[in-house]
XYZ file of C-alpha atoms in Angstrom:
706
model
C 180.127 54.682 244.344
C 176.014 56.018 243.129
C 176.802 58.441 245.742
C 179.910 59.913 243.657
C 177.681 59.659 240.672
C 175.186 61.747 241.879
C 177.814 64.179 242.950
C 179.560 64.396 239.826
C 176.222 64.988 238.002
C 175.141 67.862 240.486
C 178.724 69.753 240.077
C 178.207 69.542 236.330
C 174.884 70.943 236.599
C 176.140 73.786 238.708
C 178.775 74.591 236.051
C 176.089 74.571 233.276
C 173.866 76.957 235.301
C 177.268 79.018 235.602
C 178.232 79.226 232.482
C 174.648 80.266 231.583
C 174.490 83.201 233.543
C 177.516 84.299 232.231
C 176.223 84.078 228.788
C 173.171 85.909 229.621
C 175.128 88.638 231.087
C 177.433 88.535 227.694
C 174.310 89.433 225.718
C 173.243 92.179 227.883
C 176.746 94.147 228.469
C 178.562 93.499 224.859
C 176.031 94.487 222.238
C 178.252 95.891 219.587
C 180.858 93.236 219.341
C 180.367 89.882 216.989
C 182.199 87.766 219.691
C 182.030 84.042 219.361
C 181.248 82.659 222.496
C 181.197 78.894 223.216
C 180.335 77.476 226.536
C 182.870 75.802 228.348
C 181.502 72.354 229.284
C 182.479 68.429 229.400
C 182.947 67.058 225.939
C 179.179 66.321 225.605
C 177.369 65.239 222.514
C 174.925 68.345 223.070
C 177.595 70.628 223.285
C 179.181 69.981 219.926
C 175.945 69.818 218.344
C 174.213 73.262 219.787
C 177.915 75.311 219.682
C 176.655 77.166 216.731
C 173.433 78.329 218.171
C 175.425 80.290 220.673
C 177.427 82.340 218.058
C 176.630 86.420 218.018
C 175.709 87.646 214.924
C 174.820 91.111 214.175
C 171.391 90.473 213.412
C 170.709 88.873 216.720
C 172.855 91.376 218.669
C 170.429 93.143 221.505
C 170.200 96.931 221.383
C 168.781 97.653 224.944
C 171.769 99.810 226.231
C 172.553 102.990 224.341
C 175.643 103.716 222.640
C 176.984 106.280 225.043
C 180.245 106.692 227.274
C 180.109 104.027 230.204
C 177.970 101.554 228.235
C 181.083 100.516 225.544
C 183.626 97.956 226.577
C 186.835 96.586 225.033
C 186.854 93.481 222.779
C 188.923 91.190 224.918
C 189.321 89.119 221.420
C 190.745 92.122 219.407
C 194.469 91.732 218.437
C 194.712 94.545 215.689
C 194.620 98.242 217.102
C 195.990 99.891 213.770
C 193.992 103.115 212.871
C 192.577 102.914 209.521
C 192.916 106.014 206.872
C 191.198 107.130 203.814
C 193.392 109.452 202.448
C 196.879 108.733 200.961
C 199.425 110.344 198.882
C 200.751 108.872 195.736
C 203.113 110.309 193.496
C 202.362 113.716 194.674
C 198.692 113.541 194.778
C 196.105 112.686 197.159
C 193.997 109.313 196.732
C 191.215 107.711 198.345
C 191.871 103.986 199.693
C 188.658 102.068 199.824
C 187.981 98.461 200.595
C 187.648 95.788 197.712
C 184.099 94.834 197.546
C 183.732 91.188 196.869
C 182.192 89.609 194.259
C 180.807 86.539 193.636
C 182.295 84.736 190.488
C 180.493 82.172 188.705
C 183.026 79.578 187.471
C 181.022 78.301 184.367
C 180.913 81.817 183.146
C 184.570 82.143 183.619
C 185.345 79.021 181.819
C 183.390 79.926 178.844
C 185.290 83.541 178.792
C 188.459 81.831 178.678
C 187.468 79.021 176.141
C 185.645 81.199 173.880
C 182.151 79.553 173.671
C 179.545 81.830 174.528
C 176.821 80.697 177.276
C 173.387 81.954 177.737
C 173.667 84.745 180.104
C 170.103 84.526 180.680
C 169.287 84.037 184.628
C 172.883 85.008 185.591
C 171.862 87.251 188.934
C 172.983 90.995 188.559
C 175.880 92.368 190.253
C 175.178 93.897 193.441
C 175.386 97.458 194.201
C 178.502 98.744 196.121
C 177.710 100.178 199.060
C 179.076 103.756 200.031
C 182.032 104.116 201.942
C 180.328 106.064 204.841
C 184.049 107.177 205.758
C 185.015 108.600 202.494
C 183.282 111.981 201.698
C 181.768 112.468 198.300
C 183.619 116.116 198.240
C 187.194 116.411 199.596
C 187.205 119.467 202.154
C 188.494 122.646 201.165
C 191.229 122.403 203.618
C 192.417 119.333 201.535
C 191.622 120.209 198.234
C 193.188 123.946 198.415
C 196.125 123.142 200.706
C 199.042 125.557 200.123
C 197.000 127.336 197.534
C 196.545 131.095 197.292
C 194.956 133.706 194.720
C 197.404 136.906 194.202
C 195.970 140.128 193.367
C 197.973 143.401 192.350
C 196.088 146.284 193.998
C 196.608 150.001 194.998
C 195.133 152.672 197.306
C 195.270 156.251 197.043
C 196.329 158.033 200.103
C 195.531 161.735 200.366
C 198.401 164.450 200.758
C 197.223 167.603 202.126
C 200.412 169.552 202.713
C 202.212 169.304 199.488
C 201.973 171.758 196.386
C 203.154 168.822 194.096
C 200.325 166.374 194.685
C 197.122 165.962 196.454
C 197.242 162.027 196.682
C 199.576 159.404 196.574
C 199.401 155.727 194.671
C 200.418 153.151 197.003
C 200.812 149.640 195.333
C 199.911 146.577 197.203
C 200.097 142.659 196.779
C 196.514 140.909 197.922
C 196.713 137.264 199.033
C 193.438 135.301 198.953
C 193.910 131.822 200.669
C 191.602 129.056 199.390
C 191.942 126.729 202.135
C 190.525 129.069 205.085
C 189.329 132.075 203.105
C 191.813 134.384 204.793
C 192.887 137.529 203.178
C 196.770 138.835 203.441
C 197.781 142.134 202.099
C 201.704 143.746 202.090
C 203.078 146.620 200.241
C 206.356 146.139 198.696
C 209.049 148.059 200.105
C 210.455 150.968 198.122
C 213.948 152.443 198.764
C 214.314 155.780 200.388
C 210.541 156.113 200.243
C 210.286 157.366 204.005
C 207.158 155.194 204.523
C 206.590 152.284 206.867
C 206.103 149.295 204.457
C 206.000 145.499 204.508
C 202.767 143.600 206.001
C 199.784 145.877 205.530
C 197.417 143.390 206.527
C 197.893 140.273 208.681
C 196.256 136.972 207.437
C 192.764 136.672 209.017
C 189.166 136.261 207.659
C 187.899 139.934 206.529
C 184.467 140.929 207.063
C 182.230 142.748 204.479
C 180.468 145.784 205.133
C 177.532 143.520 205.547
C 178.643 141.470 208.052
C 179.950 138.201 205.764
C 183.499 137.519 205.055
C 185.005 138.115 201.654
C 185.436 135.019 199.392
C 187.336 134.210 196.106
C 184.139 135.113 194.298
C 183.892 138.719 195.697
C 187.582 139.199 193.826
C 187.854 140.331 190.652
C 190.178 142.735 188.408
C 188.575 145.997 188.471
C 186.589 145.531 191.735
C 186.899 147.816 194.826
C 187.567 145.795 198.128
C 186.644 147.799 201.314
C 188.932 146.476 204.047
C 188.360 148.437 207.093
C 187.405 151.695 205.450
C 190.395 151.627 202.903
C 189.318 150.976 199.467
C 191.428 148.797 197.673
C 191.339 148.756 193.661
C 192.433 145.221 191.987
C 193.950 146.022 188.579
C 195.611 142.479 188.074
C 196.510 139.028 188.919
C 199.163 136.342 188.321
C 198.498 133.316 185.830
C 197.822 130.948 188.530
C 194.749 133.070 189.586
C 193.631 133.420 186.218
C 193.685 129.587 185.843
C 191.681 128.817 189.017
C 188.713 131.427 187.972
C 188.669 129.678 184.737
C 188.331 126.382 186.243
C 185.627 127.602 188.369
C 183.698 129.080 185.397
C 184.489 132.632 185.895
C 186.669 134.816 183.445
C 188.549 137.521 184.763
C 188.671 140.630 183.506
C 191.520 142.630 181.579
C 194.476 144.280 183.362
C 194.361 147.849 184.415
C 197.064 150.458 184.722
C 198.149 151.892 187.819
C 196.855 155.664 187.854
C 199.599 158.040 187.383
C 201.607 159.275 190.235
C 202.025 163.069 190.540
C 205.087 162.740 192.982
C 206.927 159.994 190.934
C 206.515 162.105 187.841
C 207.955 164.905 189.575
C 210.790 163.195 190.822
C 211.695 161.866 187.186
C 211.626 165.229 185.781
C 213.449 166.539 188.620
C 216.599 164.363 187.811
C 216.204 165.000 184.425
C 218.784 167.821 183.169
C 217.391 169.254 179.580
C 219.386 172.302 178.627
C 217.269 175.029 177.234
C 217.445 175.076 173.363
C 219.041 178.544 173.548
C 221.976 177.580 175.936
C 222.631 174.628 173.884
C 223.144 176.570 170.821
C 225.086 179.233 172.123
C 227.125 176.651 173.680
C 227.947 175.180 170.091
C 228.700 178.351 168.824
C 231.282 179.231 171.357
C 233.435 176.058 171.053
C 233.476 176.596 167.352
C 234.705 179.946 167.489
C 237.614 178.462 169.865
C 238.277 175.629 167.445
C 236.368 173.224 169.140
C 233.005 171.409 168.950
C 234.550 169.165 165.963
C 233.904 165.525 165.422
C 235.952 163.000 167.390
C 239.158 162.437 165.550
C 239.800 159.387 167.393
C 236.378 157.537 167.140
C 237.540 155.817 163.790
C 240.373 154.483 165.481
C 238.578 153.449 168.591
C 235.748 151.722 166.555
C 238.258 149.509 164.670
C 240.716 148.683 167.208
C 238.569 148.473 170.486
C 239.896 145.428 172.512
C 242.757 144.792 170.375
C 246.016 144.867 172.359
C 249.740 144.305 171.280
C 251.475 142.484 174.221
C 255.400 142.818 174.701
C 257.874 140.922 176.895
C 260.847 143.752 177.792
C 263.421 143.487 180.372
C 265.420 146.205 182.000
C 268.807 145.818 183.351
C 268.912 148.035 186.653
C 272.577 149.076 187.413
C 271.429 150.181 190.784
C 272.684 148.295 193.911
C 269.588 145.931 194.111
C 269.601 146.024 190.613
C 269.754 143.390 187.896
C 267.464 142.101 185.106
C 263.951 143.048 185.642
C 261.260 141.777 183.625
C 257.961 143.290 182.493
C 255.118 142.833 180.474
C 254.102 146.201 178.146
C 250.832 146.146 176.746
C 249.723 148.767 173.790
C 246.092 149.549 173.302
C 245.169 149.922 169.305
C 241.951 151.804 170.139
C 243.791 154.870 171.486
C 247.730 154.293 171.184
C 248.316 154.187 175.260
C 251.034 151.763 176.957
C 250.606 149.965 180.374
C 253.987 148.273 181.730
C 253.258 145.596 184.475
C 256.101 143.854 186.335
C 256.498 140.130 186.351
C 256.382 138.674 189.922
C 258.735 136.112 190.858
C 258.346 134.291 194.022
C 260.691 134.686 196.910
C 262.428 137.440 195.015
C 262.500 140.019 198.116
C 261.240 142.656 196.145
C 258.091 144.639 197.333
C 255.148 143.814 194.873
C 254.695 146.902 192.989
C 252.034 145.580 190.194
C 252.534 148.477 187.497
C 255.713 150.127 186.478
C 253.574 152.669 184.369
C 249.821 153.103 184.505
C 247.949 153.229 180.784
C 248.978 156.458 179.047
C 250.543 157.923 176.253
C 253.822 156.680 176.138
C 256.172 159.732 175.101
C 259.888 159.072 173.145
C 261.483 161.997 174.816
C 259.317 163.243 177.613
C 259.453 166.923 178.716
C 259.293 167.138 182.497
C 257.948 170.197 184.062
C 257.145 171.045 187.697
C 253.597 171.120 186.552
C 251.718 169.833 183.853
C 250.421 173.435 182.741
C 253.875 174.866 182.003
C 254.730 172.693 179.060
C 255.338 174.156 175.837
C 256.709 171.815 173.954
C 254.306 168.765 172.712
C 255.629 165.465 173.439
C 256.105 162.546 170.590
C 254.717 159.526 171.610
C 255.465 155.757 170.471
C 253.349 154.248 167.732
C 253.184 150.452 166.714
C 255.773 150.836 163.962
C 258.104 152.084 166.773
C 258.024 148.640 168.253
C 260.358 145.669 166.959
C 262.028 142.982 168.621
C 265.488 143.650 169.649
C 265.101 147.391 169.803
C 265.267 149.296 172.973
C 262.574 151.885 174.116
C 263.204 154.277 176.683
C 260.228 154.550 179.301
C 261.080 157.920 181.254
C 264.929 157.061 181.215
C 264.994 153.662 181.377
C 266.145 151.693 178.564
C 264.083 148.544 177.863
C 264.804 145.784 175.322
C 261.858 143.966 173.484
C 262.433 140.558 173.402
C 259.512 138.589 172.595
C 255.899 138.904 172.177
C 252.340 137.037 171.843
C 250.777 135.176 168.605
C 248.423 137.972 168.377
C 251.134 140.670 168.080
C 253.059 138.831 165.559
C 250.108 137.908 163.337
C 249.035 141.809 163.591
C 252.728 142.939 162.594
C 252.835 140.297 159.631
C 249.139 141.198 158.307
C 249.459 144.859 159.047
C 252.916 145.941 158.999
C 254.465 143.134 156.860
C 256.797 142.508 159.819
C 258.076 139.467 161.360
C 258.594 139.383 164.792
C 261.403 136.840 166.020
C 262.095 136.411 169.398
C 265.691 137.738 170.806
C 267.389 134.893 172.715
C 268.418 136.125 176.001
C 271.811 135.280 177.980
C 271.326 133.609 181.179
C 271.160 136.479 183.906
C 274.312 136.133 185.759
C 273.095 135.753 189.814
C 273.517 138.877 191.619
C 275.871 137.690 194.554
C 277.307 140.168 197.010
C 278.494 139.506 200.055
C 279.007 141.509 203.179
C 282.163 140.973 205.345
C 280.703 139.415 208.517
C 281.331 141.609 211.667
C 284.311 141.011 213.911
C 283.954 138.637 217.123
C 282.939 140.676 220.166
C 284.088 138.269 222.941
C 280.605 137.492 224.013
C 279.526 133.794 224.342
C 281.206 131.822 221.225
C 282.082 132.523 217.634
C 279.252 130.145 216.613
C 276.549 131.832 218.781
C 277.394 135.465 217.308
C 277.376 134.041 213.900
C 273.962 132.613 214.377
C 272.622 136.124 214.726
C 274.389 136.814 211.476
C 273.248 134.040 209.262
C 269.717 133.973 210.269
C 266.820 136.394 211.366
C 265.495 133.551 213.905
C 268.427 132.556 215.900
C 269.238 128.910 216.032
C 271.897 126.851 218.243
C 275.081 125.964 216.350
C 275.306 122.038 215.383
C 277.491 119.690 217.478
C 279.423 117.143 215.976
C 277.339 114.302 217.616
C 279.469 111.529 216.058
C 282.624 113.193 217.591
C 281.249 113.430 220.948
C 279.877 110.136 221.304
C 283.644 108.729 219.806
C 285.652 110.591 222.358
C 283.706 111.675 225.389
C 285.545 110.030 227.707
C 289.050 110.869 226.435
C 290.365 113.572 228.416
C 294.019 114.544 227.859
C 296.211 116.031 230.647
C 299.415 118.027 230.627
C 301.487 119.677 232.886
C 302.504 123.025 231.531
C 304.651 126.364 232.160
C 303.156 130.110 232.092
C 305.800 131.721 229.219
C 306.262 135.287 230.485
C 308.741 137.795 231.096
C 307.884 137.984 234.781
C 310.268 135.879 236.859
C 307.780 135.050 239.572
C 305.721 132.971 236.737
C 308.588 130.605 235.904
C 308.052 128.641 239.114
C 304.042 128.319 238.651
C 302.531 125.149 237.577
C 299.564 124.199 235.793
C 297.532 121.003 234.910
C 295.839 121.463 231.261
C 292.708 119.186 230.710
C 292.060 118.912 226.945
C 288.589 117.179 226.157
C 288.600 115.214 222.829
C 284.714 114.844 222.833
C 284.014 119.040 222.003
C 287.737 120.372 222.139
C 287.469 122.331 225.001
C 290.513 123.227 227.345
C 290.360 123.702 231.174
C 293.516 124.731 233.132
C 293.855 124.449 237.115
C 297.058 125.939 238.883
C 298.640 124.044 241.604
C 300.026 126.564 244.201
C 302.786 125.693 246.414
C 302.343 126.414 250.201
C 303.413 129.800 251.271
C 303.744 130.998 247.670
C 301.004 133.720 248.339
C 298.904 132.288 245.393
C 295.719 130.816 245.229
C 295.523 127.452 243.418
C 292.120 126.057 241.704
C 290.778 126.628 238.662
C 292.507 129.249 236.374
C 290.665 129.114 233.029
C 286.867 127.653 232.871
C 286.439 125.171 230.112
C 285.833 126.629 226.768
C 287.131 126.295 223.141
C 290.175 128.526 222.022
C 291.082 129.378 218.728
C 294.460 128.990 217.256
C 295.849 132.516 216.045
C 298.177 130.605 213.595
C 295.455 129.285 211.539
C 292.533 130.635 212.900
C 290.640 127.509 213.851
C 289.926 126.369 216.917
C 292.540 123.973 218.969
C 292.437 120.348 218.342
C 293.807 117.204 219.765
C 296.383 117.385 216.972
C 297.873 120.438 218.333
C 298.203 118.773 221.585
C 301.720 117.750 221.553
C 304.550 118.086 223.994
C 306.415 121.172 223.540
C 303.810 122.938 221.461
C 303.212 126.700 222.471
C 299.167 127.858 223.231
C 297.954 131.103 223.557
C 294.931 130.809 225.503
C 292.821 133.873 226.577
C 296.199 135.946 225.946
C 298.446 133.758 228.107
C 301.142 131.810 226.394
C 301.467 127.998 227.777
C 303.961 125.502 226.864
C 303.396 121.693 227.146
C 305.859 120.096 229.235
C 305.101 116.642 229.717
C 301.419 114.312 230.250
C 300.289 111.746 231.890
C 300.258 107.648 231.396
C 296.593 107.883 229.737
C 297.775 110.650 227.276
C 300.764 108.280 226.670
C 298.914 105.266 225.862
C 296.270 107.327 224.083
C 299.069 109.048 221.674
C 300.056 105.731 220.900
C 296.894 103.900 220.282
C 295.893 106.467 217.678
C 299.306 106.646 215.430
C 297.738 107.954 212.491
C 296.767 111.032 214.628
C 299.935 111.656 216.416
C 302.809 110.423 214.165
C 305.340 112.031 216.321
C 304.347 110.072 219.569
C 304.828 106.606 217.600
C 308.530 105.226 218.037
C 308.159 103.384 214.565
C 307.637 107.071 213.123
C 310.658 108.626 214.660
C 313.037 105.436 213.791
C 312.279 105.518 210.440
C 312.959 109.632 210.335
C 316.346 108.384 211.532
C 317.010 105.782 209.304
C 315.796 108.144 206.490
C 319.319 109.804 206.488
C 321.379 106.880 206.038
C 320.457 106.458 202.304
C 324.366 106.441 201.784
C 325.092 103.402 203.789
C 325.082 99.730 202.317
C 323.277 98.733 205.188
C 321.373 99.920 208.631
C 323.974 98.290 210.801
C 327.075 100.316 209.189
C 324.617 103.526 209.343
C 323.689 102.856 213.224
C 327.380 101.897 214.086
C 328.796 105.257 212.203
C 325.606 107.416 214.043
C 326.615 105.887 217.380
C 330.600 106.356 216.807
C 329.842 110.344 216.443
C 327.796 110.918 219.045
C 329.459 108.344 221.831
C 332.675 110.381 222.131
C 333.996 108.779 225.487
C 333.010 105.483 223.941
C 331.035 103.882 227.056
C 328.127 102.738 225.385
C 325.688 105.398 227.134
C 324.617 108.809 225.826
C 322.993 111.526 227.732
C 319.740 112.574 226.656
C 320.838 116.145 225.983
C 323.933 114.646 224.262
C 321.754 112.357 222.205
C 319.429 115.120 221.083
C 322.314 117.559 220.021
C 324.080 114.868 218.454
C 321.206 114.147 215.961
C 320.726 117.745 215.141
C 324.911 118.001 214.632
C 323.973 115.094 211.740
C 321.245 117.289 210.332
C 318.286 115.181 211.959
C 315.813 117.508 213.051
C 313.687 116.123 215.603
C 310.632 118.113 217.808
C 309.960 118.191 221.466
C 307.340 115.386 221.079
C 309.894 113.141 219.241
C 312.474 113.482 221.802
C 309.843 112.493 224.494
C 309.056 109.512 222.489
C 312.473 108.516 222.351
C 313.295 109.120 225.977
C 310.213 106.810 226.791
C 311.094 104.237 224.393
C 314.725 104.117 225.422
C 315.427 105.376 229.171
C 313.559 102.594 230.790
C 315.042 103.372 234.089
C 314.478 107.093 233.830
C 317.980 108.000 234.385
C 318.443 110.216 231.325
C 320.701 107.875 229.464
C 320.080 105.996 226.653
C 321.673 102.528 225.823
C 323.844 102.824 222.802
C 323.027 98.896 222.008
C 319.775 98.766 222.508
C 319.364 101.829 220.082
C 321.128 100.201 217.375
C 319.141 97.251 217.801
C 315.847 99.576 217.099
C 317.584 100.864 214.163
C 318.640 97.430 212.815
C 315.517 95.579 213.662
C 312.682 95.749 211.160
C 309.472 97.653 211.863
C 307.037 96.103 214.251
C 303.256 96.362 213.538
C 301.485 95.844 216.445
C 297.740 94.737 216.595
C 296.794 97.575 218.687
C 298.167 100.170 216.644
C 296.717 98.985 213.263
C 293.206 99.892 214.509
C 291.572 102.836 216.403
C 289.675 101.112 219.443
C 287.324 104.059 219.937
C 286.123 103.541 216.709
C 284.291 100.322 217.982
C 283.545 101.759 221.242
C 280.410 104.120 219.503
C 277.360 102.073 219.600
C 277.665 100.109 222.766
C 276.491 100.945 226.492
C 278.572 102.930 228.804
C 279.441 100.059 231.102
C 280.727 97.925 228.293
C 282.802 100.862 226.801
C 284.553 101.976 229.800
C 285.574 98.044 230.301
C 286.917 97.850 227.021
C 288.765 101.221 227.356
C 290.253 99.579 230.441
C 291.203 96.473 228.742
C 292.876 98.175 225.873
C 295.160 100.260 228.562
C 296.068 96.880 229.866
C 296.909 95.290 226.903
C 299.281 98.612 225.836
C 301.253 98.265 229.358
C 301.424 94.457 228.739
C 303.067 95.041 225.103
C 305.498 97.517 226.461
C-alpha cells in the first residue's frame, strides 16, 4: 500500500513537470495571442489558488520572436473568422463604422441627473480621450472619394489645311474628360455627318504627361488654358455645371466661357447653300409677272386663314347598277380652306370587294366636268361645287356618278345653321335589298357521284359529302334482294336472270347476273354497288321504290322487279308504314272500301265472290281473281297482288280459297304487336352481337305469327 502511494505521487510529479514544459513552449511560440491557458492537473488546492497567475496578458507576452512569416501560428481558441470592414454604404452615401468606446458611468451622477438635484461635480474624473482608430484613414483615399466623378471641358484645336483656297485651318471641336479618381484624361471628338474625317475617340483614357514630365491634374485645367497633349494644343473654352461646382468647392473660380473661333469652311458652306437673288433680277421678275397680269396678292389667303382645318363631312350613297353593284356608301369631306373635296370609301368586312381607300382624291369637284385627252386642251372653265350646293336629300354628280347626300356630322349641321341658316335633316334610307344572283350549277358529267361533283361548285376547299350516320346505324344490316328481268326489245334478253341487292344503309344498288350453262354468257357481277338517280323525280332510289313490279332504270338498263326473298318479305311486313302495299291489312281495307253501298261486309263479300266465281267451285285462279277485281273497279298494283297471293295461296297452287277470302273480309282488322313498332329503331344503340340476335328473334316471331 505504501509503494502504491509513492508510485501515485511520482506519476503526479511527472505529469506536473510535463505540463510546465508545455507552458514554457507556449510562452515562447505564441507571443501575440491572449490565450488563457490553465494547467491540467489533479483537483488540488494549489491549482485552484494559482490558476490566475498563469493567465496570459498583453503586458506579459514575451517578444523574443519577431512578427515574421513562419513565426506566426493560428489561434486554436478562435471561433470567429469574419473579416471586419471600415467603410460601408448607407442611404446611398459612404460611411465609416467605428467601435463604440466604453465609458465609465457614475451611477450617482446619473441618479442626480434623473432627479434634477445637482451634485458637486468636483473630483469627477475627466472623460478619457478617445483613441484614434488606426484602421480608419483620417482622409478618404482619392479613388474612394471621387469614384465615378469626371470633369468635362469643351475644347478645340486647329488643324492646318494646305491645299484649299477657302481656308488655311479648320476648327476641330472636342470634349475633354478628366477622371478625378485616377488623374486620367480622355478626349473624344463628336461625329459630324458627312464630314469625311475619322472622328470619335481622339485620345484613349490614360495619364497624360506634361512637357516637364509630370502628369496633368485638375489644377492644370481651366477655361482659357492651352493644354499640350503630345504636341497638339487644345484650347479649353467651356465646362459643364458639375465641373464649375467642383472647382468652386476646391476654392478655384473658373473663367467665363469663350466662343469658338470662326470656321471659314463652315461659313462658306452656309453661304453656298443660301440662294440670294440679286436685286436687279428680283425687280425684273416682278415687272414681268405684273405685266402678264400676275404678281398680285394671293386671293385665297384670307379664306385659308379663316377656314383652315375646317372640314364639312357628309355621308353619301351611290346606287351602282352594274353587275357587281348595289348601294355603295362613301364619306365626302369638303375642305373650307380651298373648297376642295375628297371622297373616301366606307369599308365593310367580308364584302368581297377590293380595298380601294378613295373614290376621289382631294381636289376641286366640278359640277359638269369637261373631259379632254390632255389637261391643256380645255377651253371652257369648270364650275365647281360650293358649300351652298350641298343639302341633305339632294344628288350631286361626281364624275357621272349620281350620289345622294343623306347624312352629315354634328359640326357640319352646326356650320350650316350658323352660316347659311339651313337645317340639315338626315334622310332615312330604306334597307337595301340583298343582291342575290344565282348561277345554275353545271350539269353532272358522270365522274364520281353527284355530291362529289357539287362539292367543287359549292366551295373552293373540297369537303367530302356528309353521310346520314343515323340511317347507316339503323339499316346497315338490312339488304333487300330481288329477282329481276331485263326489259329490252332484244329477244335474247328475255331469258336472262338477275339478282338485285338494295342496301338500306346507304341506298346503294348492286346487280349480279345468273348465267345458264352453255348460254354463252359470263355470269357474275353485272353492275357495281352505287347509288342511282330515279329519272322520274330526280332523286336517288330509296327503299320505298323497291316494290315488286317496279321498273328501275339503272345505268341505261331497264329492270323489272319480279319477286323477292323471304327476308325482304319479312322486312316489308315489319315496316307497314313504309311499305303499305305489302301490308295485307292495307290491301283488305282497299278492297272493302268499294263496298259502301252494302249494309254489311258479309253481303259485300258474297256479292263480290259471286261475280268472280263463275263456275261455283269455291276456288279462283290468281289471274281470274285479279281480273275480277279490275272488272269491279278495284285497281291493285303488282305488289298488292303479290301480298294477296302470299296471304291466301298457302299451298302455292296459284288458287285462292273463296271462303278464306270471305273470312278475311268479314274479320275485323287485326293489329299485330310486331307491326305496331319498328324493330330497327330499337337496334341503334346496342352492340353488334345483340343487334343480330334481336333481328333473328324478330324474324322468328314473324314466322310464328304467320
